[in-house]
XYZ file of N, CA, C and O in Angstrom:
584
model
N 10.031 -19.052 -1.870
C 9.422 -18.748 -0.598
C 8.219 -17.824 -0.769
O 7.172 -18.080 -0.225
N 8.388 -16.743 -1.516
C 7.282 -15.817 -1.776
C 6.956 -15.861 -3.258
O 7.841 -15.749 -4.101
N 5.676 -16.010 -3.565
C 5.237 -16.048 -4.958
C 4.485 -14.785 -5.340
O 4.489 -14.369 -6.484
N 3.806 -14.184 -4.353
C 2.980 -12.988 -4.602
C 3.258 -11.955 -3.520
O 2.977 -12.200 -2.354
N 3.778 -10.806 -3.940
C 4.112 -9.734 -3.008
C 3.200 -8.544 -3.285
O 3.027 -8.147 -4.433
N 2.649 -7.986 -2.213
C 1.738 -6.848 -2.324
C 2.412 -5.584 -1.826
O 3.013 -5.565 -0.757
N 2.298 -4.514 -2.615
C 2.737 -3.187 -2.201
C 1.537 -2.250 -2.274
O 1.087 -1.886 -3.351
N 0.943 -1.901 -1.121
C -0.126 -0.894 -1.121
C 0.498 0.482 -1.372
O 1.533 0.808 -0.785
N -0.103 1.263 -2.238
C 0.443 2.585 -2.551
C -0.643 3.640 -2.364
O -1.817 3.403 -2.621
N -0.206 4.820 -1.889
C -1.159 5.904 -1.666
C -0.593 7.267 -2.018
O -1.196 8.290 -1.741
N 0.583 7.288 -2.616
C 1.186 8.563 -2.999
C 1.997 9.207 -1.896
O 2.619 10.248 -2.119
N 2.031 8.614 -0.718
C 2.786 9.195 0.391
C 4.279 8.920 0.227
O 4.683 8.019 -0.510
N 5.098 9.689 0.943
C 6.542 9.455 0.927
C 6.858 8.073 1.484
O 7.766 7.404 0.998
N 6.135 7.669 2.507
C 6.382 6.360 3.123
C 6.127 5.236 2.125
O 6.921 4.300 2.016
N 5.033 5.311 1.387
C 4.726 4.280 0.391
C 5.752 4.299 -0.735
O 6.220 3.242 -1.173
N 6.120 5.473 -1.185
C 7.123 5.603 -2.246
C 8.449 5.002 -1.791
O 9.133 4.330 -2.562
N 8.808 5.221 -0.545
C 10.049 4.701 0.016
C 10.050 3.170 0.073
O 11.107 2.547 0.014
N 8.893 2.556 0.171
C 8.786 1.096 0.269
C 8.861 0.403 -1.094
O 9.185 -0.783 -1.166
N 8.564 1.114 -2.165
C 8.512 0.495 -3.495
C 9.831 -0.176 -3.887
O 9.813 -1.332 -4.326
N 10.994 0.474 -3.742
C 12.237 -0.219 -4.119
C 12.459 -1.517 -3.343
O 12.986 -2.488 -3.874
N 12.045 -1.536 -2.083
C 12.187 -2.748 -1.271
C 11.287 -3.860 -1.803
O 11.702 -5.022 -1.873
N 10.067 -3.503 -2.169
C 9.151 -4.494 -2.743
C 9.699 -5.017 -4.060
O 9.636 -6.228 -4.333
N 10.259 -4.138 -4.867
C 10.857 -4.561 -6.138
C 12.044 -5.495 -5.900
O 12.181 -6.516 -6.579
N 12.890 -5.154 -4.930
C 14.036 -6.011 -4.611
C 13.579 -7.399 -4.170
O 14.128 -8.411 -4.607
N 12.581 -7.446 -3.303
C 12.081 -8.737 -2.822
C 11.459 -9.546 -3.955
O 11.682 -10.760 -4.057
N 10.680 -8.885 -4.803
C 10.062 -9.593 -5.929
C 11.140 -10.132 -6.868
O 11.034 -11.268 -7.350
N 12.169 -9.350 -7.097
C 13.264 -9.790 -7.962
C 14.017 -10.962 -7.318
O 14.303 -11.967 -7.975
N 14.315 -10.853 -6.047
C 15.056 -11.900 -5.331
C 14.314 -13.232 -5.343
O 14.921 -14.280 -5.554
N 13.014 -13.186 -5.107
C 12.224 -14.414 -5.004
C 11.518 -14.792 -6.306
O 10.736 -15.735 -6.315
N 11.770 -14.045 -7.375
C 11.090 -14.276 -8.645
C 9.575 -14.329 -8.429
O 8.872 -15.210 -8.923
N 9.093 -13.374 -7.650
C 7.674 -13.303 -7.281
C 6.959 -12.266 -8.138
O 7.574 -11.335 -8.658
N 5.661 -12.411 -8.247
C 4.837 -11.410 -8.926
C 4.559 -10.274 -7.939
O 4.357 -10.508 -6.748
N 4.561 -9.053 -8.450
C 4.303 -7.880 -7.621
C 2.884 -7.381 -7.878
O 2.508 -7.110 -9.016
N 2.112 -7.259 -6.813
C 0.741 -6.763 -6.875
C 0.714 -5.384 -6.235
O 1.414 -5.136 -5.256
N -0.093 -4.491 -6.784
C -0.253 -3.168 -6.188
C -1.729 -2.907 -5.946
O -2.589 -3.339 -6.721
N -2.000 -2.188 -4.860
C -3.369 -1.797 -4.557
C -3.355 -0.398 -3.944
O -2.462 -0.062 -3.173
N -4.319 0.404 -4.347
C -4.571 1.712 -3.748
C -5.982 1.660 -3.173
O -6.866 1.049 -3.771
N -6.165 2.314 -2.040
C -7.461 2.255 -1.372
C -8.053 3.649 -1.246
O -7.408 4.561 -0.745
N -9.278 3.791 -1.703
C -10.042 5.021 -1.497
C -10.762 4.851 -0.170
O -11.561 3.924 -0.007
N -10.439 5.701 0.796
C -11.034 5.597 2.125
C -12.463 6.122 2.076
O -12.707 7.319 2.072
N -13.397 5.201 2.009
C -14.823 5.567 1.981
C -15.483 5.208 3.307
O -16.684 5.021 3.374
N -14.687 5.133 4.367
C -15.240 4.759 5.669
C -16.070 5.881 6.279
O -16.936 5.634 7.102
N -15.796 7.102 5.874
C -16.602 8.227 6.355
C -17.955 8.208 5.647
O -18.044 7.895 4.473
N -18.961 8.566 6.361
C -20.307 8.592 5.773
C -20.459 9.837 4.908
O -20.665 10.934 5.391
N -20.302 9.677 3.632
C -20.450 10.771 2.674
C -21.698 10.499 1.844
O -22.103 9.358 1.673
N -22.258 11.557 1.284
C -23.386 11.311 0.396
C -22.851 10.646 -0.871
O -21.672 10.732 -1.209
N -23.709 9.964 -1.583
C -23.301 9.141 -2.734
C -22.588 9.958 -3.813
O -21.587 9.507 -4.368
N -23.066 11.162 -4.117
C -22.432 11.983 -5.150
C -21.011 12.378 -4.759
O -20.090 12.311 -5.568
N -20.827 12.783 -3.505
C -19.509 13.185 -3.035
C -18.563 11.979 -3.030
O -17.406 12.090 -3.428
N -19.043 10.830 -2.600
C -18.244 9.608 -2.576
C -17.817 9.214 -3.985
O -16.676 8.865 -4.227
N -18.727 9.305 -4.932
C -18.419 8.940 -6.311
C -17.393 9.893 -6.913
O -16.466 9.461 -7.596
N -17.530 11.192 -6.659
C -16.572 12.169 -7.171
C -15.187 11.929 -6.565
O -14.176 11.992 -7.271
N -15.147 11.644 -5.264
C -13.886 11.364 -4.593
C -13.239 10.117 -5.198
O -12.039 10.097 -5.471
N -14.033 9.090 -5.439
C -13.519 7.847 -6.001
C -12.954 8.079 -7.401
O -11.879 7.597 -7.727
N -13.662 8.858 -8.222
C -13.200 9.120 -9.590
C -11.863 9.858 -9.594
O -10.965 9.521 -10.371
N -11.703 10.874 -8.740
C -10.450 11.619 -8.672
C -9.327 10.726 -8.168
O -8.223 10.723 -8.715
N -9.584 9.973 -7.119
C -8.549 9.107 -6.568
C -8.194 8.002 -7.553
O -7.032 7.613 -7.653
N -9.176 7.516 -8.288
C -8.911 6.468 -9.269
C -7.929 6.957 -10.330
O -6.996 6.246 -10.703
N -8.103 8.180 -10.800
C -7.187 8.750 -11.791
C -5.767 8.814 -11.218
O -4.810 8.377 -11.851
N -5.632 9.353 -10.008
C -4.317 9.451 -9.374
C -3.728 8.062 -9.126
O -2.529 7.848 -9.316
N -4.555 7.142 -8.703
C -4.094 5.781 -8.419
C -3.578 5.097 -9.669
O -2.565 4.394 -9.626
N -4.279 5.276 -10.787
C -3.828 4.665 -12.042
C -2.426 5.143 -12.392
O -1.588 4.367 -12.829
N -2.167 6.440 -12.202
C -0.839 6.984 -12.493
C 0.216 6.348 -11.584
O 1.300 5.982 -12.045
N -0.099 6.208 -10.293
C 0.845 5.597 -9.356
C 1.095 4.134 -9.712
O 2.237 3.670 -9.701
N 0.037 3.414 -10.029
C 0.157 2.002 -10.378
C 0.990 1.841 -11.647
O 1.875 0.979 -11.710
N 0.721 2.665 -12.646
C 1.494 2.592 -13.893
C 2.975 2.855 -13.640
O 3.838 2.218 -14.252
N 3.275 3.761 -12.713
C 4.674 4.037 -12.379
C 5.327 2.806 -11.748
O 6.451 2.453 -12.097
N 4.646 2.148 -10.817
C 5.205 0.943 -10.191
C 5.397 -0.154 -11.233
O 6.447 -0.816 -11.268
N 4.438 -0.328 -12.115
C 4.556 -1.354 -13.163
C 5.730 -1.047 -14.084
O 6.516 -1.934 -14.429
N 5.884 0.215 -14.451
C 7.016 0.610 -15.302
C 8.335 0.299 -14.616
O 9.244 -0.279 -15.213
N 8.444 0.648 -13.349
C 9.671 0.396 -12.592
C 9.943 -1.105 -12.473
O 11.089 -1.550 -12.543
N 8.893 -1.882 -12.299
C 9.045 -3.341 -12.205
C 9.502 -3.918 -13.542
O 10.390 -4.777 -13.582
N 8.893 -3.450 -14.623
C 9.272 -3.951 -15.956
C 10.727 -3.649 -16.267
O 11.403 -4.459 -16.910
N 11.236 -2.505 -15.812
C 12.644 -2.163 -16.023
C 13.563 -3.177 -15.357
O 14.708 -3.341 -15.762
N 13.053 -3.844 -14.338
C 13.861 -4.835 -13.603
C 13.420 -6.267 -13.908
O 13.835 -7.194 -13.231
N 12.581 -6.421 -14.912
C 12.058 -7.737 -15.285
C 11.309 -8.433 -14.148
O 11.365 -9.649 -13.999
N 10.606 -7.656 -13.348
C 9.774 -8.200 -12.275
C 8.360 -8.360 -12.823
O 7.814 -7.436 -13.435
N 7.792 -9.539 -12.630
C 6.423 -9.777 -13.083
C 5.462 -8.918 -12.257
O 5.615 -8.793 -11.052
N 4.485 -8.342 -12.923
C 3.494 -7.523 -12.225
C 2.093 -7.946 -12.645
O 1.903 -8.644 -13.637
N 1.138 -7.488 -11.865
C -0.258 -7.653 -12.237
C -0.829 -6.257 -12.417
O -0.232 -5.281 -11.976
N -1.943 -6.171 -13.048
C -2.608 -4.878 -13.153
C -2.933 -4.418 -11.741
O -3.401 -5.195 -10.918
N -2.631 -3.177 -11.438
C -2.928 -2.654 -10.111
C -4.423 -2.560 -9.884
O -5.201 -2.455 -10.824
N -4.790 -2.604 -8.633
C -6.207 -2.551 -8.272
C -6.497 -1.345 -7.401
O -5.625 -0.841 -6.705
N -7.730 -0.921 -7.446
C -8.209 0.143 -6.579
C -9.351 -0.439 -5.765
O -10.282 -1.027 -6.310
N -9.231 -0.297 -4.453
C -10.255 -0.814 -3.547
C -10.856 0.368 -2.798
O -10.316 1.469 -2.827
N -11.944 0.125 -2.124
C -12.528 1.190 -1.316
C -12.965 0.636 0.024
O -13.207 -0.558 0.175
N -13.021 1.527 1.006
C -13.380 1.142 2.364
C -12.334 1.639 3.334
O -11.541 2.521 3.015
N -12.327 1.070 4.526
C -11.273 1.400 5.488
C -9.973 0.835 4.923
O -9.918 -0.344 4.579
N -8.940 1.644 4.810
C -7.729 1.190 4.139
C -7.148 -0.125 4.662
O -6.833 -1.018 3.871
N -6.997 -0.267 5.961
C -6.377 -1.499 6.461
C -7.235 -2.720 6.158
O -6.719 -3.771 5.792
N -8.529 -2.574 6.251
C -9.423 -3.706 5.946
C -9.379 -4.055 4.455
O -9.370 -5.230 4.085
N -9.348 -3.030 3.601
C -9.305 -3.272 2.152
C -7.992 -3.952 1.759
O -7.982 -4.863 0.923
N -6.884 -3.539 2.367
C -5.585 -4.150 2.071
C -5.582 -5.612 2.508
O -5.158 -6.501 1.764
N -6.078 -5.874 3.708
C -6.113 -7.245 4.220
C -7.035 -8.133 3.382
O -6.702 -9.280 3.084
N -8.170 -7.594 2.979
C -9.108 -8.349 2.131
C -8.466 -8.664 0.777
O -8.558 -9.783 0.267
N -7.803 -7.667 0.198
C -7.112 -7.863 -1.084
C -6.044 -8.948 -0.947
O -5.910 -9.812 -1.813
N -5.286 -8.907 0.130
C -4.225 -9.896 0.352
C -4.798 -11.310 0.404
O -4.233 -12.234 -0.184
N -5.923 -11.480 1.066
C -6.560 -12.797 1.146
C -7.099 -13.201 -0.222
O -6.859 -14.316 -0.696
N -7.801 -12.284 -0.878
C -8.411 -12.589 -2.181
C -7.370 -12.966 -3.234
O -7.631 -13.798 -4.099
N -6.190 -12.352 -3.172
C -5.146 -12.596 -4.178
C -4.116 -13.630 -3.718
O -3.126 -13.857 -4.409
N -4.337 -14.226 -2.553
C -3.419 -15.235 -2.017
C -1.998 -14.684 -1.915
O -1.022 -15.308 -2.322
N -1.885 -13.483 -1.341
C -0.600 -12.796 -1.179
C 0.240 -13.512 -0.119
O -0.273 -13.930 0.914
N 1.550 -13.627 -0.372
C 2.483 -14.274 0.555
C 3.204 -13.283 1.464
O 3.701 -13.649 2.520
N 3.343 -12.022 0.998
C 4.118 -11.018 1.717
C 3.569 -9.645 1.369
O 3.275 -9.361 0.211
N 3.465 -8.791 2.378
C 3.025 -7.407 2.188
C 4.207 -6.504 2.540
O 4.860 -6.714 3.569
N 4.480 -5.514 1.695
C 5.551 -4.549 1.952
C 4.905 -3.169 2.048
O 4.239 -2.733 1.111
N 5.106 -2.500 3.199
C 4.463 -1.204 3.427
C 5.442 -0.209 4.027
O 6.306 -0.572 4.815
N 5.244 1.042 3.685
C 6.018 2.117 4.280
C 5.390 2.567 5.579
O 4.193 2.382 5.805
N 6.224 3.152 6.441
C 5.729 3.686 7.703
C 6.521 4.937 8.064
O 7.680 5.086 7.662
N 5.882 5.811 8.810
C 6.534 7.039 9.249
C 7.212 6.885 10.592
O 7.927 7.763 11.028
N 6.978 5.776 11.298
C 7.606 5.577 12.600
C 7.172 6.627 13.602
O 7.998 7.277 14.224
N 5.866 6.789 13.767
C 5.338 7.810 14.670
C 5.820 7.598 16.093
O 5.971 6.488 16.560
N 6.048 8.718 16.782
C 6.476 8.683 18.171
C 5.690 9.736 18.923
O 5.016 10.565 18.345
N 5.827 9.706 20.239
C 5.275 10.771 21.055
C 3.981 10.398 21.740
O 3.448 9.306 21.578
N 3.480 11.340 22.494
C 2.324 11.106 23.341
C 1.045 10.825 22.564
O 0.171 10.103 23.026
N 0.912 11.381 21.363
C -0.303 11.174 20.587
C -0.294 9.876 19.788
O -1.306 9.507 19.203
N 0.823 9.166 19.778
C 0.940 7.953 18.965
C -0.219 6.977 19.163
O -0.782 6.499 18.191
N -0.631 6.654 20.392
C -1.744 5.703 20.552
C -3.050 6.179 19.913
O -3.912 5.380 19.578
N -3.192 7.478 19.730
C -4.407 8.017 19.136
C -4.365 8.000 17.615
O -5.379 8.218 16.968
N -3.181 7.761 17.032
C -3.006 7.846 15.587
C -2.498 6.541 15.000
O -1.550 6.525 14.256
N -3.106 5.472 15.331
C -2.644 4.179 14.802
C -2.652 4.246 13.284
O -3.644 4.596 12.660
N -1.539 3.893 12.712
C -1.408 3.983 11.268
C -2.038 2.789 10.578
O -2.258 1.735 11.177
N -2.304 2.968 9.301
C -2.808 1.871 8.477
C -1.796 0.725 8.510
O -2.161 -0.436 8.667
N -0.510 1.061 8.390
C 0.524 0.025 8.401
C 0.475 -0.775 9.692
O 0.527 -2.008 9.675
N 0.370 -0.097 10.814
C 0.328 -0.793 12.105
C -0.887 -1.718 12.189
O -0.786 -2.851 12.668
N -2.017 -1.264 11.699
C -3.221 -2.109 11.718
C -3.045 -3.337 10.840
O -3.470 -4.431 11.200
N -2.393 -3.159 9.685
C -2.139 -4.305 8.805
C -1.180 -5.273 9.484
O -1.400 -6.484 9.491
N -0.108 -4.749 10.070
C 0.866 -5.609 10.749
C 0.184 -6.440 11.834
O 0.424 -7.640 11.957
N -0.673 -5.819 12.608
C -1.326 -6.512 13.730
C -2.339 -7.561 13.274
O -2.589 -8.515 13.990
N -2.919 -7.387 12.093
C -4.017 -8.271 11.681
C -3.692 -9.211 10.525
O -4.464 -10.129 10.243
N -2.589 -8.996 9.847
C -2.260 -9.800 8.662
C -1.958 -11.249 9.039
O -1.404 -11.523 10.100
N -2.330 -12.147 8.139
C -2.036 -13.564 8.337
C -0.776 -13.977 7.581
O -0.407 -15.150 7.600
N -0.143 -13.025 6.910
C 1.116 -13.259 6.192
C 2.154 -12.267 6.717
O 1.800 -11.265 7.338
N 3.442 -12.515 6.466
C 4.462 -11.562 6.915
C 4.263 -10.182 6.286
O 3.826 -10.067 5.137
N 4.594 -9.156 7.069
C 4.533 -7.776 6.600
C 5.907 -7.155 6.840
O 6.393 -7.137 7.966
N 6.527 -6.687 5.770
C 7.791 -5.974 5.877
C 7.454 -4.494 5.923
O 6.765 -3.981 5.036
N 7.931 -3.804 6.964
C 7.708 -2.362 7.049
C 9.015 -1.645 6.749
O 10.084 -2.052 7.195
N 8.900 -0.582 5.976
C 10.055 0.212 5.562
C 9.847 1.609 6.118
O 8.931 2.321 5.712
N 10.695 1.972 7.056
C 10.551 3.242 7.755
C 11.319 4.346 7.034
O 12.443 4.140 6.576
N 10.712 5.525 6.962
C 11.415 6.695 6.445
C 12.526 7.063 7.405
O 12.347 6.981 8.628
N 13.656 7.470 6.882
C 14.743 7.926 7.736
C 14.374 9.278 8.319
O 13.568 10.019 7.762
N 14.993 9.631 9.443
C 14.718 10.904 10.129
C 14.769 12.090 9.192
O 13.869 12.904 9.174
N 15.806 12.183 8.379
C 15.956 13.345 7.508
C 14.831 13.409 6.479
O 14.478 14.463 6.017
N 14.234 12.262 6.127
C 13.152 12.245 5.146
C 11.830 12.668 5.770
O 10.942 13.136 5.111
N 11.692 12.500 7.100
C 10.447 12.844 7.774
C 10.286 14.339 7.935
O 9.193 14.849 8.024
N 11.397 15.063 8.035
C 11.333 16.497 8.319
C 10.947 17.306 7.122
O 10.974 16.984 6.031
């Protein structure tokens, strides 16, 4: 059913919480696991500042990607080299999914509530609303949010 599963990672607790679910799905469907990290360059920064930000995030992203690949290899899940994209995170994730012919996206979410929720649309929510493939969301439990 699924041949290519994408797990966007950003170092957050929500993303970390979603990784085991992505691994389980990849193992169940004998699918390849793809990872992507996005450097948010949507803000208008000068070129030097943008480049420095990208270099620092790239280093951190490589470490996160290597960790996911290691965890996948321990479970005999096929992986691809992780990628780093830049731009608005939800757009970069959706573009990556199309470019790599992804069948399923697995993302963590914090399950925001309250009056400010409409003002803080999450990257996950934007992906869910715009994706052309199924998106599995993995919510942090209450005790993990505090």
